[in-house]
Tab-separated table of C-alpha atoms in Angstrom:
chain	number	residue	atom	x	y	z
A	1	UNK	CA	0.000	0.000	0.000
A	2	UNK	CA	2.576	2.358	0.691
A	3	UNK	CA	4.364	2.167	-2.274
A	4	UNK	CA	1.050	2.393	-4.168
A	5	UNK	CA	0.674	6.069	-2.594
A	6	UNK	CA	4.496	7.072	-3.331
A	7	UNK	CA	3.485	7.185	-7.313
A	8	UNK	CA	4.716	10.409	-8.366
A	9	UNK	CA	2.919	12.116	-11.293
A	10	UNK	CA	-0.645	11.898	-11.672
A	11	UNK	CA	-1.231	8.796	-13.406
A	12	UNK	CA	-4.052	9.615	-15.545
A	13	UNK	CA	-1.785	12.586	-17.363
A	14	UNK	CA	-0.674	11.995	-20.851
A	15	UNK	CA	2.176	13.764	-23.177
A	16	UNK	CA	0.799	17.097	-24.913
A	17	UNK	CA	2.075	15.437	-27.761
A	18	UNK	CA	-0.059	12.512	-27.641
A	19	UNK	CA	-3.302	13.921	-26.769
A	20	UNK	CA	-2.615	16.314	-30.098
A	21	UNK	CA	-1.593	13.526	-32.376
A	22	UNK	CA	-4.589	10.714	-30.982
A	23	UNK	CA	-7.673	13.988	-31.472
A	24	UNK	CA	-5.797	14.646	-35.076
A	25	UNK	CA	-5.777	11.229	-36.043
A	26	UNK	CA	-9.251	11.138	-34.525
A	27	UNK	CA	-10.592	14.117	-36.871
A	28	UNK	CA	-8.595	12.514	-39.877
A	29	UNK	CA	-10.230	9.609	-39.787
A	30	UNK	CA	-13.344	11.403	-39.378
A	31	UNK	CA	-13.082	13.665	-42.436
A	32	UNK	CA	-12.426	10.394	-44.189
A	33	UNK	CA	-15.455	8.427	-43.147
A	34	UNK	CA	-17.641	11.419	-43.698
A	35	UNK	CA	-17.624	13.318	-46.875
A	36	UNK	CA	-19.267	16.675	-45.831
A	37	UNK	CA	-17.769	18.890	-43.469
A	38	UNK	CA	-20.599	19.525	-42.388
A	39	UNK	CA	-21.419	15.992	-40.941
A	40	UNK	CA	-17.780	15.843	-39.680
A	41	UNK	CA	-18.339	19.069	-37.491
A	42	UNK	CA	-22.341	17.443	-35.955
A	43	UNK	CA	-19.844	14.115	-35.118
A	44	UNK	CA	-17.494	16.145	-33.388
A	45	UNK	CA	-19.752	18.141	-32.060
A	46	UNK	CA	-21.867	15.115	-30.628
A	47	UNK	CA	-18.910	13.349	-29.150
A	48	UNK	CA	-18.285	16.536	-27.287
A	49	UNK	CA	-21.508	16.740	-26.105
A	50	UNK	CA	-21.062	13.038	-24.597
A	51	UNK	CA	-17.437	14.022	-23.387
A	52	UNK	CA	-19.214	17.134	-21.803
A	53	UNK	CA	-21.737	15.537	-19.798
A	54	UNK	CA	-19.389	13.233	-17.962
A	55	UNK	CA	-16.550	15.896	-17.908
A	56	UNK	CA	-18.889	18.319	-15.605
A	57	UNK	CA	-18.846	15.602	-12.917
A	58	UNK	CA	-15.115	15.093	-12.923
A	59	UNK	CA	-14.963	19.055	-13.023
A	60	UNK	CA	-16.406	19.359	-10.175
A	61	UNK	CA	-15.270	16.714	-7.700
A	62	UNK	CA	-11.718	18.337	-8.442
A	63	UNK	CA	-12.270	21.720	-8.415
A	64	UNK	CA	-14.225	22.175	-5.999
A	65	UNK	CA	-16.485	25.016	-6.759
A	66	UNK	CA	-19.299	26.296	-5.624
A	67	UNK	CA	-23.071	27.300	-7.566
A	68	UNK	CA	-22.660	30.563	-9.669
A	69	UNK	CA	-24.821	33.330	-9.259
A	70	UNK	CA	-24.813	34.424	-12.747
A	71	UNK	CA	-23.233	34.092	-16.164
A	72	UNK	CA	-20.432	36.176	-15.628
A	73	UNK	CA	-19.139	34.273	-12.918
A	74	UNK	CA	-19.698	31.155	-14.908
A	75	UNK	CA	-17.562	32.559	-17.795
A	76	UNK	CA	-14.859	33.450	-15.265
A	77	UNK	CA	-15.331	29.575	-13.922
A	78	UNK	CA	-15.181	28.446	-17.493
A	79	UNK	CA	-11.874	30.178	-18.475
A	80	UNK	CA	-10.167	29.987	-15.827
A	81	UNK	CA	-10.838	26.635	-13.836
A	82	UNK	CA	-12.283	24.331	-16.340
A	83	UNK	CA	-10.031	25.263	-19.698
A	84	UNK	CA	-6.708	25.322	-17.575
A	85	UNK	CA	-7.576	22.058	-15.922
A	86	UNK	CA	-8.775	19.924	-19.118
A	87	UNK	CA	-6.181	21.921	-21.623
A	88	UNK	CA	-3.673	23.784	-19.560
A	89	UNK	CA	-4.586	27.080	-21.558
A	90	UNK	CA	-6.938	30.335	-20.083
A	91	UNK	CA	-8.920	31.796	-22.738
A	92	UNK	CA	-10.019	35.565	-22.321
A	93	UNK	CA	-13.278	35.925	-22.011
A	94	UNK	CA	-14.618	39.378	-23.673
A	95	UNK	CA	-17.315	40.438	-25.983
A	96	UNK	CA	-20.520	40.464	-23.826
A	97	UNK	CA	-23.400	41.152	-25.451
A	98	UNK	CA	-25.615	44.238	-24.276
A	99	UNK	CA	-28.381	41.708	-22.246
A	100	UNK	CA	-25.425	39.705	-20.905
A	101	UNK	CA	-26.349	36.628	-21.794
A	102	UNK	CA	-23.057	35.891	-24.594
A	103	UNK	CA	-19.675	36.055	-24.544
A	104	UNK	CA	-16.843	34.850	-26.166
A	105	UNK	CA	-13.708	33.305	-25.633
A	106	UNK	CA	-10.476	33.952	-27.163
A	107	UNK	CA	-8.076	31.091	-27.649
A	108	UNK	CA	-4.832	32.138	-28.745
A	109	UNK	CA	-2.679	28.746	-28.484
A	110	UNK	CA	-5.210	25.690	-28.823
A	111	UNK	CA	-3.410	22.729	-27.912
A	112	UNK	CA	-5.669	20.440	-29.961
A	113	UNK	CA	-3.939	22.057	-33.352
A	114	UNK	CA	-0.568	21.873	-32.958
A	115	UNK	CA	0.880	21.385	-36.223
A	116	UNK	CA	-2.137	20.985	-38.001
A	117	UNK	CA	-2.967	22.603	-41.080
A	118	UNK	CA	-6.758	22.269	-43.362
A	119	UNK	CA	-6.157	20.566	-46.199
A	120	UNK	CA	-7.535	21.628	-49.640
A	121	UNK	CA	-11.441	21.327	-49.859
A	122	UNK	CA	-12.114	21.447	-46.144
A	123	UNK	CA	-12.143	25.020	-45.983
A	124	UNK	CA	-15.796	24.423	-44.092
A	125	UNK	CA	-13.974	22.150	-41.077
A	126	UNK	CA	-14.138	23.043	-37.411
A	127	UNK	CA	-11.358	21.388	-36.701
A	128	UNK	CA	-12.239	22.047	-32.341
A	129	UNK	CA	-15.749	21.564	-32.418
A	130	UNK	CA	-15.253	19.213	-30.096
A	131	UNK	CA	-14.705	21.569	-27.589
A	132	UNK	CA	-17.909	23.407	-28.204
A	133	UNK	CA	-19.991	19.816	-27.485
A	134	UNK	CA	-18.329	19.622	-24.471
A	135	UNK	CA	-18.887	23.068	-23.391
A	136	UNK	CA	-22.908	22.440	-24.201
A	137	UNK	CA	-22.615	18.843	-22.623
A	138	UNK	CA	-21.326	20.235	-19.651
A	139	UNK	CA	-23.157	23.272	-19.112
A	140	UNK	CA	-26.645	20.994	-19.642
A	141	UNK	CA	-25.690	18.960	-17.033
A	142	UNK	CA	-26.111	22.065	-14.744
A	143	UNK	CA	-28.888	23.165	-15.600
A	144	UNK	CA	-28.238	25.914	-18.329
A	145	UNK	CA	-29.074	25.430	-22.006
A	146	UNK	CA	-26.530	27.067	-24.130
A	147	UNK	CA	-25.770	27.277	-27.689
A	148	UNK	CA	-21.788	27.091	-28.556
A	149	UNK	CA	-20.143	27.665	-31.935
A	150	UNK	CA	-16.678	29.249	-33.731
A	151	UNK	CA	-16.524	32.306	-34.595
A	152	UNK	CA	-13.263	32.841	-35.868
A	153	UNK	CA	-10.826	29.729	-36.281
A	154	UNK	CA	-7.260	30.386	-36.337
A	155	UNK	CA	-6.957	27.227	-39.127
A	156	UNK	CA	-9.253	29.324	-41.320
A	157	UNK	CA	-6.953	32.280	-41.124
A	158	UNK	CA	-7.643	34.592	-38.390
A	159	UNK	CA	-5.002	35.821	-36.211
A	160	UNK	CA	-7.500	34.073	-33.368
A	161	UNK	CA	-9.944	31.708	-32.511
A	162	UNK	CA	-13.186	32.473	-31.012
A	163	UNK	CA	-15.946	30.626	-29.427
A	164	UNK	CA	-18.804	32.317	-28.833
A	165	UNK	CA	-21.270	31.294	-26.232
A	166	UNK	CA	-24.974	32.032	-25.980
A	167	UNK	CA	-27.044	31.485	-22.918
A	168	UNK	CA	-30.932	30.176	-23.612
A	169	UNK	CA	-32.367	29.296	-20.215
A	170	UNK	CA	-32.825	27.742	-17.686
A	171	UNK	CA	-33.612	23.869	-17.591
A	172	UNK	CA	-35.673	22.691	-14.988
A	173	UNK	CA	-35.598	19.320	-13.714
A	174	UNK	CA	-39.215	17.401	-15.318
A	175	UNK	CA	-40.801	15.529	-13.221
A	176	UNK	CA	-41.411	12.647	-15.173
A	177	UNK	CA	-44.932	12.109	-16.935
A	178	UNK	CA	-47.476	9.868	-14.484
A	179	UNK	CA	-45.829	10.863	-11.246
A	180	UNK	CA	-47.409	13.709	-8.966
B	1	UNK	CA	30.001	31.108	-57.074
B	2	UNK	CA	27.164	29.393	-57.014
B	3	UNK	CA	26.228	26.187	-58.503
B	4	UNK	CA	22.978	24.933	-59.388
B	5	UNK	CA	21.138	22.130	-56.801
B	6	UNK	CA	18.660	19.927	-57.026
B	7	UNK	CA	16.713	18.779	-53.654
B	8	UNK	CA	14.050	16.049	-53.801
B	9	UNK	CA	12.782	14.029	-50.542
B	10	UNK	CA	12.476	10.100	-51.398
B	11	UNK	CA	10.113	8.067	-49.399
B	12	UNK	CA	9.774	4.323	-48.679
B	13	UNK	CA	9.004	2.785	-52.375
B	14	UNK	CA	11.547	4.919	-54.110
B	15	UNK	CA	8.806	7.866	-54.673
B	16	UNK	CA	9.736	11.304	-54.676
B	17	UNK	CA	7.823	12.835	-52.173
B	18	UNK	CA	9.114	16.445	-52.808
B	19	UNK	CA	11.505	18.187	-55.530
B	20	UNK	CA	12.911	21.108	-55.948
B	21	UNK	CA	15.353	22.707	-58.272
B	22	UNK	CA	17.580	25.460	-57.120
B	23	UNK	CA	18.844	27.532	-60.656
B	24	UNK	CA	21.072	30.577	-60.071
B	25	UNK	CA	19.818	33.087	-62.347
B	26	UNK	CA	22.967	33.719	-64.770
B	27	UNK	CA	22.097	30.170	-66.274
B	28	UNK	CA	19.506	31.355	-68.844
B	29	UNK	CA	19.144	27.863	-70.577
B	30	UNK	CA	15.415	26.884	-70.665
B	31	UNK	CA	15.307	23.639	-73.190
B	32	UNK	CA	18.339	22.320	-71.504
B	33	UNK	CA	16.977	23.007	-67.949
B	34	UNK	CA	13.956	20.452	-69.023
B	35	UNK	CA	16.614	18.178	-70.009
B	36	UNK	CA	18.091	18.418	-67.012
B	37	UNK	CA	14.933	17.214	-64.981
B	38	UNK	CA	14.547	13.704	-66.335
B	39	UNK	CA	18.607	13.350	-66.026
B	40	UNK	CA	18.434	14.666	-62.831
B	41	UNK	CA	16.201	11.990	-61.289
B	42	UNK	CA	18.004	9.400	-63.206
B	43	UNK	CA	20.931	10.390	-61.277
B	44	UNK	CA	19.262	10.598	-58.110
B	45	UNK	CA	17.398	7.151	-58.574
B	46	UNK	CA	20.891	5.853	-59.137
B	47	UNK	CA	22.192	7.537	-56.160
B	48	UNK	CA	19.645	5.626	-53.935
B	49	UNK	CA	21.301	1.965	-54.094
B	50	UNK	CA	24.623	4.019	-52.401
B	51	UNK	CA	22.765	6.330	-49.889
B	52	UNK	CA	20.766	2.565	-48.718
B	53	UNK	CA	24.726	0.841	-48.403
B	54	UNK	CA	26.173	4.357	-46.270
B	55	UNK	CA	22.894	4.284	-44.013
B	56	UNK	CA	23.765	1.444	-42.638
B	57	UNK	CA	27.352	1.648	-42.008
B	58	UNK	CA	27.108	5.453	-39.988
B	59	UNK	CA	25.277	6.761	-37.476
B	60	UNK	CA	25.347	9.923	-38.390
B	61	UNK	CA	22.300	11.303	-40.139
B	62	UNK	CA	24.299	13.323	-43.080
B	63	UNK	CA	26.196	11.238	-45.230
B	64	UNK	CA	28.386	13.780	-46.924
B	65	UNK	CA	28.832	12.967	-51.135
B	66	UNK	CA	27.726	9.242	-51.621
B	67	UNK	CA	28.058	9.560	-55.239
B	68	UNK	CA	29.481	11.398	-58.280
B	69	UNK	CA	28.490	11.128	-61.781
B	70	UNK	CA	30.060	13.378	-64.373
B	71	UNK	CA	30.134	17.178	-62.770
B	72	UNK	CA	27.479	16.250	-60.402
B	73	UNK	CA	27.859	15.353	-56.736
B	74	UNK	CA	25.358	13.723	-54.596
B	75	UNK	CA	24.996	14.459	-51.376
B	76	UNK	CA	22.635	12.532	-48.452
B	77	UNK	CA	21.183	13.160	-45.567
B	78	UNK	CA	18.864	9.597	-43.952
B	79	UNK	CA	15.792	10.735	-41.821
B	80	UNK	CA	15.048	8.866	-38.166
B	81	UNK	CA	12.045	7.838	-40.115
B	82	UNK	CA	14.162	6.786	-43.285
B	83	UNK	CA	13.016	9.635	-45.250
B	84	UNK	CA	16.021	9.929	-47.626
B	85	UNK	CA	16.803	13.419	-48.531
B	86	UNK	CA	19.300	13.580	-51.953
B	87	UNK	CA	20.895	16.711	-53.219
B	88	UNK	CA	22.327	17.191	-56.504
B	89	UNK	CA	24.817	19.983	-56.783
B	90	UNK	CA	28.097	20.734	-59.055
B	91	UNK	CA	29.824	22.838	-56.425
B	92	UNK	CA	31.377	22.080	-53.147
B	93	UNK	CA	29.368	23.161	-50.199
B	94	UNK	CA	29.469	20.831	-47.336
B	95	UNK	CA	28.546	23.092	-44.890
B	96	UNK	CA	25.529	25.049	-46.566
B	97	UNK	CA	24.327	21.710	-47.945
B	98	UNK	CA	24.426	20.369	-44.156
B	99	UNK	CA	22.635	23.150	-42.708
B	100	UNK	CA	19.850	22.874	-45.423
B	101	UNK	CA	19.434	19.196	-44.311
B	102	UNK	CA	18.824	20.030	-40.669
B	103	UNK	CA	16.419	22.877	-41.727
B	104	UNK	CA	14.303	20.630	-44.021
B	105	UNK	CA	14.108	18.140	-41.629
B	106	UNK	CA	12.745	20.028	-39.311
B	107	UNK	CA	10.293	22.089	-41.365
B	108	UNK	CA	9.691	18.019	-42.372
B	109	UNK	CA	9.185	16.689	-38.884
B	110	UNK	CA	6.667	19.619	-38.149
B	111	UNK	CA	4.701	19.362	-42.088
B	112	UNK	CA	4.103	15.062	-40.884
B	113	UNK	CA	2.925	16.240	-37.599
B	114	UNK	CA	0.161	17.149	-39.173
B	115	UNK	CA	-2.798	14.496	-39.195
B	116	UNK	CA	-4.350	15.195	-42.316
B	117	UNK	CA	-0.652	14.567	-43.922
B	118	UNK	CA	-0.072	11.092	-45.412
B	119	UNK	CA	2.546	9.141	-44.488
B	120	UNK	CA	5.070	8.402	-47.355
B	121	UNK	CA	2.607	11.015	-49.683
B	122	UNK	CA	3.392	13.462	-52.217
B	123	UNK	CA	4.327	17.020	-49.958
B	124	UNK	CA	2.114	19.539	-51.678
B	125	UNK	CA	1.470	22.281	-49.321
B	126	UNK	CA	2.978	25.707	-50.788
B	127	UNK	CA	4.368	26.950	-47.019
B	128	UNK	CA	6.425	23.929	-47.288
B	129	UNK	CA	7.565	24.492	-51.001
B	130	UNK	CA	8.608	28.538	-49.811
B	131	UNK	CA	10.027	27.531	-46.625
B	132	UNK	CA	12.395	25.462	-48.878
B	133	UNK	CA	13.104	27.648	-51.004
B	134	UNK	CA	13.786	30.361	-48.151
B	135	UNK	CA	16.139	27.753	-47.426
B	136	UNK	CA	17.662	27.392	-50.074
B	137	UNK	CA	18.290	30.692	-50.808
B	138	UNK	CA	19.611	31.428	-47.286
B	139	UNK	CA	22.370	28.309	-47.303
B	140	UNK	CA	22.680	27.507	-51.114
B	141	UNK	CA	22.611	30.766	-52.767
B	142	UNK	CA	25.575	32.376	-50.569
């Protein structure tokens, strides 16, 4: 027992490397399977979705953080908790809208695209669309419906890529049909 | 004085996965410069049987001149991956050759990085073709 509690590095931590290289491989295989970009980016956006639900529950059991009071401290949650424990990186969040119910977040090194560059054709590709399932996922899984989606990819061309997030409402828990 | 080169990357099966001709611009000879294409991956092709016999036998990753044939010297360089780089040149340049090996291969290492890249596939992405030639001008042309 003792020597099972000496293990030094957190055991469930891979290389950088490797986590880029398995997601590109991952999307590769993906664009070749599927011969629209646009069903490539609802698959990666689905399997984010069922990373996302799971991912909240991980989230928080390790960080330890409370209920937010609104969507600004959510954001701030977001960017700085969740994104620097799952992907080591803090995106800024900025652009509010005027209600305050979207913002966006600026990524300026995503770690999922190391090295990667669109190839001819797939000009329509959003190449981290995972990462907007699993922001959804997540965020359903407490209670908020959200919509999630690229603005500006830094693949495509711009100097930076943007996610921009857009609170609906509120779900409420249904009580299911035939009870009370 | 600068010579003329001739770079090309040669994969697994003997396939040229990238060429590129380096021309200094006093040689004004267009019909002979076509010429010189099919003879110059004749004389690479040739080259290969040598650069496959010196791979073995250092550790090293350059290989200097494996081969000469007529005015032209052939110089090596073997990948981790055995990616064969060849150059072609008619003038002397050890160093500036070696230094364009290491910078290919690393502008190489980070081009297969990418996913969407095939392994052992034709290189056809134009930042790679003007990184080489930035290359080549920089270490070739001096």
């Amino acid at each position: 027992m003792a020597r099972q509690a000496a293990r030094g590095p957190d055991p469930r931590k891979v290389s950088n490397e490797l986590f880029t290289l398995t997601y590109g491989a991952m999307v590769a295989q993906l664009v070749k399977d599927y011969e629209h970009d646009d069903e490539v980016n609802k698959q990666l956006d689905k399997m984010g979705y069922n990373i996302g639900v799971r991912l909240i529950e991980d989230f928080l059991a390790r960080s330890g953080v409370g209920r937010c009071n609104d969507l600004r401290e959510t954001a701030d949650v977001i960017s700085r908790v969740a994104f620097k424990m799952f992907l080591g990186i803090t995106p800024v969040v900025t652009n509010w809208s005027p209600a305050g119910d979207e913002f966006s977040l600026l990524l300026e090194n995503n770690p999922l695209t190391e090295f990667v560059e669109l190839p001819d054709g797939h000009s329509q590709l959003n190449y981290s669309n995972i990462l907007c399932g699993a922001l959804r996922g997540a965020l359903e899984m407490v209670q908020l419906d959200v919509t999630v989606w690229f603005v500006q990819d830094q693949l495509k061309g711009d100097s930076i890529s943007e996610i921009r997030l857009k609170f609906n409402k509120r779900l409420e828990d249904a009580v299911p049909a035939g009870e009370d | 004085m600068s010579g003329s080169y001739y770079f090309v990357i040669v994969g697994h099966q003997d396939n040229p996965i990238f060429e590129m001709d380096f021309l200094p611009t006093s040689k004004n000879n267009d019909p002979k410069r076509d010429d010189h294409r099919h003879l110059n991956q004749f004389i690479a092709h040739a080259a290969l049987d040598l650069v496959d016999e010196q791979m073995w036998a250092s550790s090293n990753m350059y290989l200097k001149t494996v081969d000469k044939f007529n005015e032209w010297f052939v110089s090596a360089f073997v990948t981790a991956g055995r990616m064969r780089f060849i150059m072609l040149h008619d003038v002397k340049n050890e160093d500036g050759i070696k230094n364009f090996f290491q910078d290919m291969y690393e502008t190489y290492i980070k081009f297969s990085m990418n996913p969407f890249y095939k392994f052992n596939g034709l290189i056809k992405s134009t930042a790679f073709e003007k990184k080489a030639q930035f290359c080549g001008k920089r270490y070739l042309n001096v």
